Amino acid sequence: MGVLAGVGLALAGCASHQLQETAEQIDVMAQELAAPPPEPPEDGAALGPADLLANAESRGKDFMRARISRARAMLELDKVKSARLPRISAEARQISTYKGDDLADVASVSNIVLGVNWDISKALLRLDQPAVKVAGRLIPVQYQIAQRTATTNLFNTYNEYTALDFRRRNALLKERGLACRAGDVAMEVADGDATPQELKALKDQVAAARREADAVSRSLDSKRDEVLGLAGLAEGGYRVAPERSVLSALSGYQSVTDDDAEACFANSGKKRLEDLLVEAAAAQLDLARQSRLTKLKTSIPSFMTQTGGLNLQFLVSYVLPLIDEGDALRMTQNARLTLLETIIGARDNRRHFMSDFASLKLGIAAADSDLAAASAALVRAENQRQNADPAQCAANVDVEKAKTTVAAAKFKIDMLKSRLRLLCAPLSEKTTDEAGP
């Protein structure tokens, strides 16, 4: 009776250059996550969109997730490519033979078995080479698209933060206006031209406006912490300046014409992604069709033991397409369906892009109209203040309200133009993730 005990050890070749780079990138990400956030500016300066974006690109959670996804995709791609290489295996074996009735009468033989396993069909045929090359071009494009999405999320939250600040300012101006009116009514009560009940009602309105301003301020603080979180900064200690230009923070993005929707789409990252996804699906279909006629499974196990010498075996097995026709046909048809779905998705992607482009252009035109109306209202408010009694504070409040409306309209235009730039800006020609053969 024989008993076999073994320990296996798999050895592979040296790590590829891309795998080593990916490991280094993961090390950097781990260090960045472990490092404390930078100290707030000593001068107490408030952070604007450019400062927030610079911090977010290096340590922001959405940007970090994009880098993690890229690293994971690179690991998967390297795994596919390394499957073409031979694998060396080593096993330590011990064979024990029991003889007779005496349990101590056991004969044992130990040896070490070395082997080489190599899938020659993958190494030589390389049917997946077109798909691998497309994947190498797709990874950096997907990474840049993820970065654009992270930038959009950051500035959308900054837009919400600024909107809350405008709301807070309007609430304070509302309180000031009501306080002015309450002062006038107090004089009217003294003259007998108004009742105390009217004055009390106004004072209640002033108190309600104050409570609203306080509530908005608390929401503003919460939204500030949300902005800081997206920028990879700790809560508290940092001040965020509202209403600053987002468009100027995107100066690093290449600007293209935003008057022609077709030209905008043709140069955009979404068009590039769409083309690569269709190409990848077509490569998978081609692979499926070729696999139907290449059911070749090969390997070269080479075993060398202490007692048996070198045993070199070349194993080739071929499965006739007729026998495996059902599996091959299903694989091909599934690949065709995937390609059809990808083409439909690409067409939907273009329609969504054109819809977003049209919505942004319409929003900018409407915001321009709002700005013109707000500017006219500001001129009227300033003229009325010049003709008003200097002792009356209501005219000053009206001017401040008009100025706030103008500022809000200008910021809205800036924000819409920023979104349009992110939509149309082409991707960089980064090819460091391009896959080799």
Coordinates of C-alpha atoms in Angstrom, one line a residue:
M1 CA 0.0 0.0 0.0
G2 CA 1.5 3.3 -1.0
V3 CA 0.9 6.7 0.5
L4 CA 1.8 9.9 -1.4
A5 CA 2.5 13.2 0.2
G6 CA 3.5 16.2 -1.8
V7 CA 4.1 20.0 -1.6
G8 CA 3.8 22.0 -4.8
L9 CA 5.6 25.1 -5.7
A10 CA 4.8 27.2 -8.9
L11 CA 7.5 29.4 -10.3
A12 CA 6.9 32.1 -13.0
G13 CA 9.3 34.3 -14.9
C14 CA 10.3 37.8 -14.0
A15 CA 7.5 40.3 -13.5
S16 CA 6.7 42.4 -16.6
H17 CA 7.6 46.1 -16.7
Q18 CA 4.0 47.0 -16.7
L19 CA 3.3 44.9 -13.6
Q20 CA 6.2 46.5 -11.8
E21 CA 5.0 49.9 -12.7
T22 CA 1.5 49.0 -11.4
A23 CA 2.9 47.7 -8.2
E24 CA 4.8 51.0 -7.7
Q25 CA 1.6 53.0 -8.4
I26 CA -0.2 50.9 -5.7
D27 CA 2.7 51.7 -3.3
V28 CA 2.3 55.4 -4.0
M29 CA -1.5 55.3 -3.5
A30 CA -1.0 53.5 -0.2
Q31 CA 1.5 56.1 1.0
E32 CA -0.8 58.9 0.0
L33 CA -3.8 57.4 1.9
A34 CA -1.6 56.9 5.0
A35 CA -0.1 60.4 4.8
P36 CA -1.9 63.2 6.8
P37 CA -3.6 65.9 4.8
P38 CA -1.7 69.1 4.2
E39 CA -1.9 71.9 6.7
P40 CA -4.3 74.7 6.1
P41 CA -2.7 77.9 4.7
E42 CA -0.9 79.9 7.4
D43 CA -2.4 83.1 6.2
G44 CA -5.9 81.7 6.5
A45 CA -6.5 82.1 2.8
A46 CA -9.7 80.5 1.5
L47 CA -9.4 77.7 -1.1
G48 CA -10.9 78.3 -4.6
P49 CA -11.7 75.8 -7.3
A50 CA -8.1 75.6 -8.6
D51 CA -6.8 74.8 -5.1
L52 CA -9.5 72.2 -4.6
L53 CA -8.9 70.5 -7.9
A54 CA -5.1 70.4 -7.3
N55 CA -5.7 68.7 -3.9
A56 CA -8.3 66.4 -5.3
E57 CA -6.1 65.1 -8.2
S58 CA -3.5 64.0 -5.7
R59 CA -5.6 62.6 -2.8
G60 CA -9.3 63.0 -3.6
K61 CA -11.4 59.9 -3.0
D62 CA -13.0 59.9 -6.5
F63 CA -9.7 60.4 -8.2
M64 CA -8.2 57.7 -6.0
R65 CA -10.9 55.3 -7.0
A66 CA -10.1 56.0 -10.6
R67 CA -6.5 55.2 -10.0
I68 CA -7.4 52.0 -8.2
S69 CA -9.7 50.9 -11.1
R70 CA -6.8 51.6 -13.6
A71 CA -4.4 49.5 -11.5
R72 CA -6.9 46.6 -11.2
A73 CA -7.4 46.7 -15.0
M74 CA -3.7 46.7 -15.6
L75 CA -3.3 43.6 -13.3
E76 CA -6.0 41.8 -15.2
L77 CA -4.4 42.7 -18.5
D78 CA -1.0 41.5 -17.4
K79 CA -2.6 38.2 -16.2
V80 CA -3.9 37.6 -19.7
K81 CA -0.6 38.3 -21.3
S82 CA 1.4 36.3 -18.8
A83 CA -0.8 33.2 -19.5
R84 CA 1.3 32.8 -22.7
L85 CA 4.5 32.1 -20.7
P86 CA 5.6 28.7 -19.5
R87 CA 5.2 27.7 -15.9
I88 CA 7.8 25.8 -13.9
S89 CA 6.6 23.6 -11.1
A90 CA 8.4 21.8 -8.3
E91 CA 6.9 19.1 -6.1
A92 CA 8.4 17.4 -3.1
R93 CA 7.0 13.8 -2.9
Q94 CA 7.3 11.1 -0.4
I95 CA 6.0 7.6 -1.2
S96 CA 5.5 5.2 1.8
T97 CA 4.8 1.5 1.3
Y98 CA 3.4 -0.7 4.1
K99 CA 4.5 -4.3 4.1
G100 CA 3.2 -7.1 6.2
D101 CA 1.5 -6.9 9.6
D102 CA 4.0 -4.8 11.4
L103 CA 3.0 -1.2 11.4
A104 CA 6.7 -0.2 11.7
D105 CA 7.5 -2.1 8.5
V106 CA 7.2 0.9 6.2
A107 CA 9.5 1.7 3.3
S108 CA 9.6 5.3 2.2
V109 CA 11.1 7.0 -0.9
S110 CA 11.4 10.7 -1.2
N111 CA 12.1 12.7 -4.4
I112 CA 11.7 16.1 -6.0
V113 CA 9.7 16.4 -9.2
L114 CA 10.4 19.4 -11.6
G115 CA 8.0 20.2 -14.4
V116 CA 7.3 22.7 -17.2
N117 CA 3.8 23.4 -18.3
W118 CA 3.2 25.6 -21.3
D119 CA 0.0 26.3 -23.2
I120 CA 1.6 26.5 -26.7
S121 CA -1.8 27.4 -28.3
K122 CA -1.9 30.6 -26.3
A123 CA 1.8 31.3 -26.8
L124 CA 2.0 30.7 -30.6
L125 CA -1.5 31.2 -31.9
R126 CA -2.2 34.4 -29.9
L127 CA -5.7 34.6 -31.0
D128 CA -6.5 37.1 -28.3
Q129 CA -3.8 39.6 -29.4
P130 CA -6.2 42.1 -31.1
A131 CA -8.4 42.1 -27.9
V132 CA -5.3 42.6 -25.7
K133 CA -4.1 45.5 -27.8
V134 CA -7.5 47.2 -27.6
A135 CA -7.6 46.7 -23.9
G136 CA -4.2 48.4 -23.6
R137 CA -5.6 51.5 -25.4
L138 CA -8.9 51.4 -23.6
I139 CA -7.5 51.5 -20.0
P140 CA -6.0 55.0 -20.2
V141 CA -9.1 56.3 -21.9
Q142 CA -11.4 54.9 -19.2
Y143 CA -9.0 56.3 -16.6
Q144 CA -9.2 59.8 -18.0
I145 CA -13.0 59.6 -18.4
A146 CA -13.1 58.6 -14.7
Q147 CA -11.0 61.6 -13.9
R148 CA -13.4 63.9 -15.8
T149 CA -16.3 62.4 -13.8
A150 CA -14.4 63.0 -10.5
T151 CA -13.7 66.7 -11.6
T152 CA -17.4 67.1 -12.5
N153 CA -18.5 65.7 -9.1
L154 CA -16.1 68.1 -7.3
F155 CA -17.3 71.2 -9.1
N156 CA -21.0 70.2 -8.9
T157 CA -20.6 70.1 -5.1
Y158 CA -18.7 73.4 -5.2
N159 CA -21.7 74.8 -7.2
E160 CA -24.1 73.6 -4.5
Y161 CA -21.8 75.2 -1.9
T162 CA -21.9 78.5 -3.7
A163 CA -25.7 78.3 -4.2
L164 CA -26.1 77.9 -0.4
D165 CA -23.9 80.9 0.2
F166 CA -26.0 83.0 -2.1
R167 CA -29.1 81.7 -0.2
R168 CA -27.5 82.7 3.1
R169 CA -26.7 86.2 1.7
N170 CA -30.3 86.6 0.5
A171 CA -31.6 85.5 3.9
L172 CA -29.5 88.1 5.6
L173 CA -30.6 90.8 3.2
K174 CA -34.2 89.7 3.7
E175 CA -33.7 90.1 7.4
R176 CA -32.1 93.6 6.9
G177 CA -35.0 94.6 4.7
L178 CA -37.6 93.5 7.2
A179 CA -35.6 95.3 10.0
C180 CA -35.7 98.5 7.9
R181 CA -39.5 98.1 7.4
A182 CA -39.9 97.4 11.1
G183 CA -38.1 100.6 12.0
D184 CA -40.4 102.6 9.7
V185 CA -43.5 100.9 11.2
A186 CA -42.2 101.7 14.7
M187 CA -42.2 105.4 13.8
E188 CA -45.7 105.0 12.2
V189 CA -46.9 103.4 15.5
A190 CA -45.6 106.3 17.4
D191 CA -47.4 108.7 15.1
G192 CA -50.6 106.6 15.3
D193 CA -50.4 105.6 11.6
A194 CA -49.9 101.8 12.3
T195 CA -50.9 99.4 15.0
P196 CA -48.6 97.5 17.5
Q197 CA -49.9 94.3 16.0
E198 CA -48.4 95.2 12.6
L199 CA -45.1 96.0 14.3
K200 CA -45.1 92.7 16.2
A201 CA -45.8 90.8 13.0
L202 CA -42.9 92.4 11.3
K203 CA -40.6 91.6 14.2
D204 CA -41.7 88.0 14.0
Q205 CA -40.7 88.0 10.3
V206 CA -37.3 89.4 11.2
A207 CA -36.8 86.7 13.8
A208 CA -37.9 84.0 11.2
A209 CA -35.5 85.4 8.6
R210 CA -32.7 85.3 11.2
R211 CA -33.4 81.6 12.0
E212 CA -33.5 80.9 8.2
A213 CA -30.1 82.5 7.8
D214 CA -28.7 80.5 10.7
A215 CA -30.0 77.2 9.3
V216 CA -28.6 78.0 5.9
S217 CA -25.2 78.8 7.5
R218 CA -25.2 75.3 9.2
S219 CA -26.0 73.7 5.8
L220 CA -23.2 75.7 4.3
D221 CA -20.7 74.4 6.8
S222 CA -21.9 70.8 6.1
K223 CA -21.6 71.4 2.3
R224 CA -18.1 72.9 2.8
D225 CA -17.0 69.7 4.6
E226 CA -18.4 67.7 1.7
V227 CA -16.3 69.7 -0.8
L228 CA -13.2 69.3 1.4
G229 CA -13.9 65.5 1.5
L230 CA -13.9 65.3 -2.3
A231 CA -10.7 67.3 -2.4
G232 CA -9.1 64.9 0.0
L233 CA -8.8 67.4 2.8
A234 CA -9.8 67.0 6.5
E235 CA -12.9 68.6 7.8
G236 CA -12.3 71.9 9.7
G237 CA -9.3 74.2 9.5
Y238 CA -9.9 75.0 5.8
R239 CA -11.9 77.8 4.4
V240 CA -13.6 77.5 1.0
A241 CA -14.2 80.6 -1.0
P242 CA -17.6 80.6 -2.8
E243 CA -18.4 82.2 -6.1
R244 CA -14.9 81.9 -7.6
S245 CA -14.5 81.1 -11.3
V246 CA -14.6 77.3 -12.0
L247 CA -13.8 77.9 -15.7
S248 CA -10.4 79.4 -14.8
A249 CA -9.6 76.3 -12.8
L250 CA -10.0 74.3 -16.0
S251 CA -7.4 76.2 -17.9
G252 CA -5.3 73.0 -18.2
Y253 CA -8.0 71.4 -20.3
Q254 CA -7.6 71.9 -24.0
S255 CA -10.3 74.1 -25.3
V256 CA -12.1 73.3 -28.5
T257 CA -14.9 75.0 -30.3
D258 CA -18.1 74.8 -28.4
D259 CA -20.4 76.2 -31.2
D260 CA -20.5 73.0 -33.3
A261 CA -21.9 70.0 -31.5
E262 CA -20.6 67.5 -34.1
A263 CA -17.0 68.9 -33.8
C264 CA -17.4 68.9 -30.0
F265 CA -18.4 65.2 -30.0
A266 CA -15.8 64.2 -32.5
N267 CA -13.0 65.5 -30.3
S268 CA -14.5 64.5 -27.0
G269 CA -13.4 61.6 -24.7
K270 CA -16.8 60.0 -25.0
K271 CA -16.4 59.6 -28.7
R272 CA -13.0 58.0 -28.2
L273 CA -14.3 55.7 -25.6
E274 CA -17.2 54.7 -27.8
D275 CA -14.9 53.8 -30.7
L276 CA -12.7 51.7 -28.5
L277 CA -15.6 49.8 -26.9
V278 CA -17.0 48.9 -30.3
E279 CA -13.5 47.9 -31.5
A280 CA -13.1 45.7 -28.3
A281 CA -16.5 44.0 -28.9
A282 CA -15.5 43.4 -32.6
A283 CA -12.2 41.8 -31.4
Q284 CA -14.0 39.5 -29.1
L285 CA -16.3 38.4 -31.9
D286 CA -13.3 37.7 -34.1
L287 CA -11.7 35.7 -31.3
A288 CA -14.9 33.7 -30.9
R289 CA -15.1 32.9 -34.6
Q290 CA -11.5 31.8 -34.8
S291 CA -11.8 29.7 -31.6
R292 CA -14.5 27.6 -33.4
L293 CA -11.8 26.2 -35.7
T294 CA -8.9 26.2 -33.3
K295 CA -9.8 23.9 -30.4
L296 CA -6.2 23.1 -30.0
K297 CA -5.0 22.3 -26.5
T298 CA -1.2 21.8 -26.1
S299 CA 1.3 21.6 -23.3
I300 CA 4.9 20.5 -22.8
P301 CA 5.2 18.9 -19.3
S302 CA 8.8 18.0 -18.7
F303 CA 9.4 16.0 -15.5
M304 CA 12.8 15.2 -13.9
T305 CA 13.0 13.1 -10.7
Q306 CA 15.8 11.7 -8.6
T307 CA 15.1 8.2 -9.7
G308 CA 13.4 8.5 -13.1
G309 CA 15.7 10.9 -14.9
L310 CA 14.2 13.3 -17.5
N311 CA 10.8 12.6 -18.9
L312 CA 9.8 15.0 -21.7
Q313 CA 6.3 14.8 -23.0
F314 CA 4.7 16.7 -25.8
L315 CA 0.9 16.6 -25.5
V316 CA -1.4 17.7 -28.2
S317 CA -5.2 17.3 -28.2
Y318 CA -7.5 18.5 -30.9
V319 CA -11.3 18.7 -30.5
L320 CA -13.1 18.4 -33.8
P321 CA -15.3 21.5 -34.5
L322 CA -18.1 19.1 -35.4
I323 CA -18.1 17.6 -31.9
D324 CA -17.9 21.1 -30.2
E325 CA -20.0 22.9 -32.8
G326 CA -22.8 23.8 -30.3
D327 CA -20.4 25.4 -27.8
A328 CA -18.5 27.3 -30.5
L329 CA -21.7 28.5 -32.1
R330 CA -23.1 29.7 -28.8
M331 CA -19.8 31.5 -28.0
T332 CA -19.9 33.2 -31.4
Q333 CA -23.5 34.3 -31.2
N334 CA -23.0 35.6 -27.6
A335 CA -20.1 37.7 -29.0
R336 CA -22.3 39.0 -31.8
L337 CA -25.0 40.0 -29.3
T338 CA -22.4 41.8 -27.2
L339 CA -21.3 43.7 -30.3
L340 CA -24.9 44.6 -31.2
E341 CA -25.5 45.9 -27.6
T342 CA -22.3 47.9 -27.8
I343 CA -23.3 49.5 -31.1
I344 CA -26.7 50.4 -29.6
G345 CA -25.0 51.8 -26.5
A346 CA -22.7 53.9 -28.7
R347 CA -25.6 55.4 -30.6
D348 CA -27.3 56.2 -27.3
N349 CA -24.1 57.7 -26.0
R350 CA -24.0 60.1 -29.0
R351 CA -27.7 61.1 -28.5
H352 CA -27.1 61.7 -24.8
F353 CA -24.0 63.8 -25.6
M354 CA -25.9 65.9 -28.1
S355 CA -28.8 66.3 -25.6
D356 CA -26.3 67.4 -22.9
F357 CA -24.6 69.8 -25.3
A358 CA -27.9 71.4 -26.3
S359 CA -29.1 71.7 -22.7
L360 CA -25.8 73.5 -21.7
K361 CA -26.1 75.9 -24.6
L362 CA -29.7 76.6 -23.8
G363 CA -28.8 77.1 -20.1
I364 CA -26.0 79.5 -21.0
A365 CA -28.4 81.5 -23.2
A366 CA -31.0 81.7 -20.5
A367 CA -28.4 82.7 -17.9
D368 CA -27.2 85.4 -20.2
S369 CA -30.8 86.7 -20.4
D370 CA -31.0 86.5 -16.6
L371 CA -27.8 88.4 -16.2
A372 CA -29.0 91.2 -18.5
A373 CA -32.3 91.5 -16.5
A374 CA -30.4 91.4 -13.2
S375 CA -28.0 94.1 -14.4
A376 CA -30.9 96.3 -15.5
A377 CA -32.5 95.8 -12.0
L378 CA -29.2 96.8 -10.4
V379 CA -29.1 100.1 -12.4
R380 CA -32.7 100.8 -11.3
A381 CA -31.9 100.1 -7.7
E382 CA -28.9 102.3 -7.7
N383 CA -30.9 105.2 -9.3
Q384 CA -33.6 104.8 -6.7
R385 CA -31.1 104.9 -3.9
Q386 CA -29.7 108.2 -5.3
N387 CA -33.2 109.7 -5.2
A388 CA -34.1 108.2 -1.9
D389 CA -33.9 109.7 1.6
P390 CA -30.4 108.9 3.0
A391 CA -32.0 108.0 6.3
Q392 CA -33.9 105.1 4.7
C393 CA -32.0 101.8 4.6
A394 CA -34.4 100.0 2.4
A395 CA -32.8 101.5 -0.8
N396 CA -29.4 100.2 0.3
V397 CA -30.8 96.7 0.9
D398 CA -32.4 96.7 -2.6
V399 CA -29.1 97.6 -4.2
E400 CA -27.3 94.7 -2.3
K401 CA -30.1 92.3 -3.3
A402 CA -29.6 93.4 -7.0
K403 CA -25.8 92.9 -6.7
T404 CA -26.3 89.5 -5.3
T405 CA -28.6 88.5 -8.1
V406 CA -26.0 89.8 -10.7
A407 CA -23.2 87.8 -9.0
A408 CA -25.4 84.6 -8.9
A409 CA -26.1 85.0 -12.7
K410 CA -22.5 85.5 -13.5
F411 CA -21.5 82.4 -11.5
K412 CA -24.2 80.3 -13.2
I413 CA -22.8 81.2 -16.6
D414 CA -19.3 80.4 -15.5
M415 CA -20.4 77.0 -14.1
L416 CA -22.3 76.1 -17.3
K417 CA -19.3 77.0 -19.5
S418 CA -17.1 74.9 -17.3
R419 CA -19.4 71.9 -17.8
L420 CA -19.4 72.5 -21.5
R421 CA -15.6 72.6 -21.5
L422 CA -15.4 69.3 -19.6
L423 CA -17.9 67.8 -22.1
C424 CA -16.0 68.9 -25.2
A425 CA -12.4 68.8 -24.1
P426 CA -10.4 66.1 -25.9
L427 CA -8.4 63.5 -23.9
S428 CA -4.6 63.7 -23.7
E429 CA -2.5 61.4 -26.0
K430 CA -1.4 59.4 -22.9
T431 CA -0.3 55.9 -24.0
T432 CA 1.7 54.7 -21.0
D433 CA -0.8 52.0 -20.4
E434 CA -0.7 50.7 -23.9
A435 CA -0.3 47.0 -24.0
G436 CA 2.5 45.3 -25.7
P437 CA 2.2 42.1 -27.8

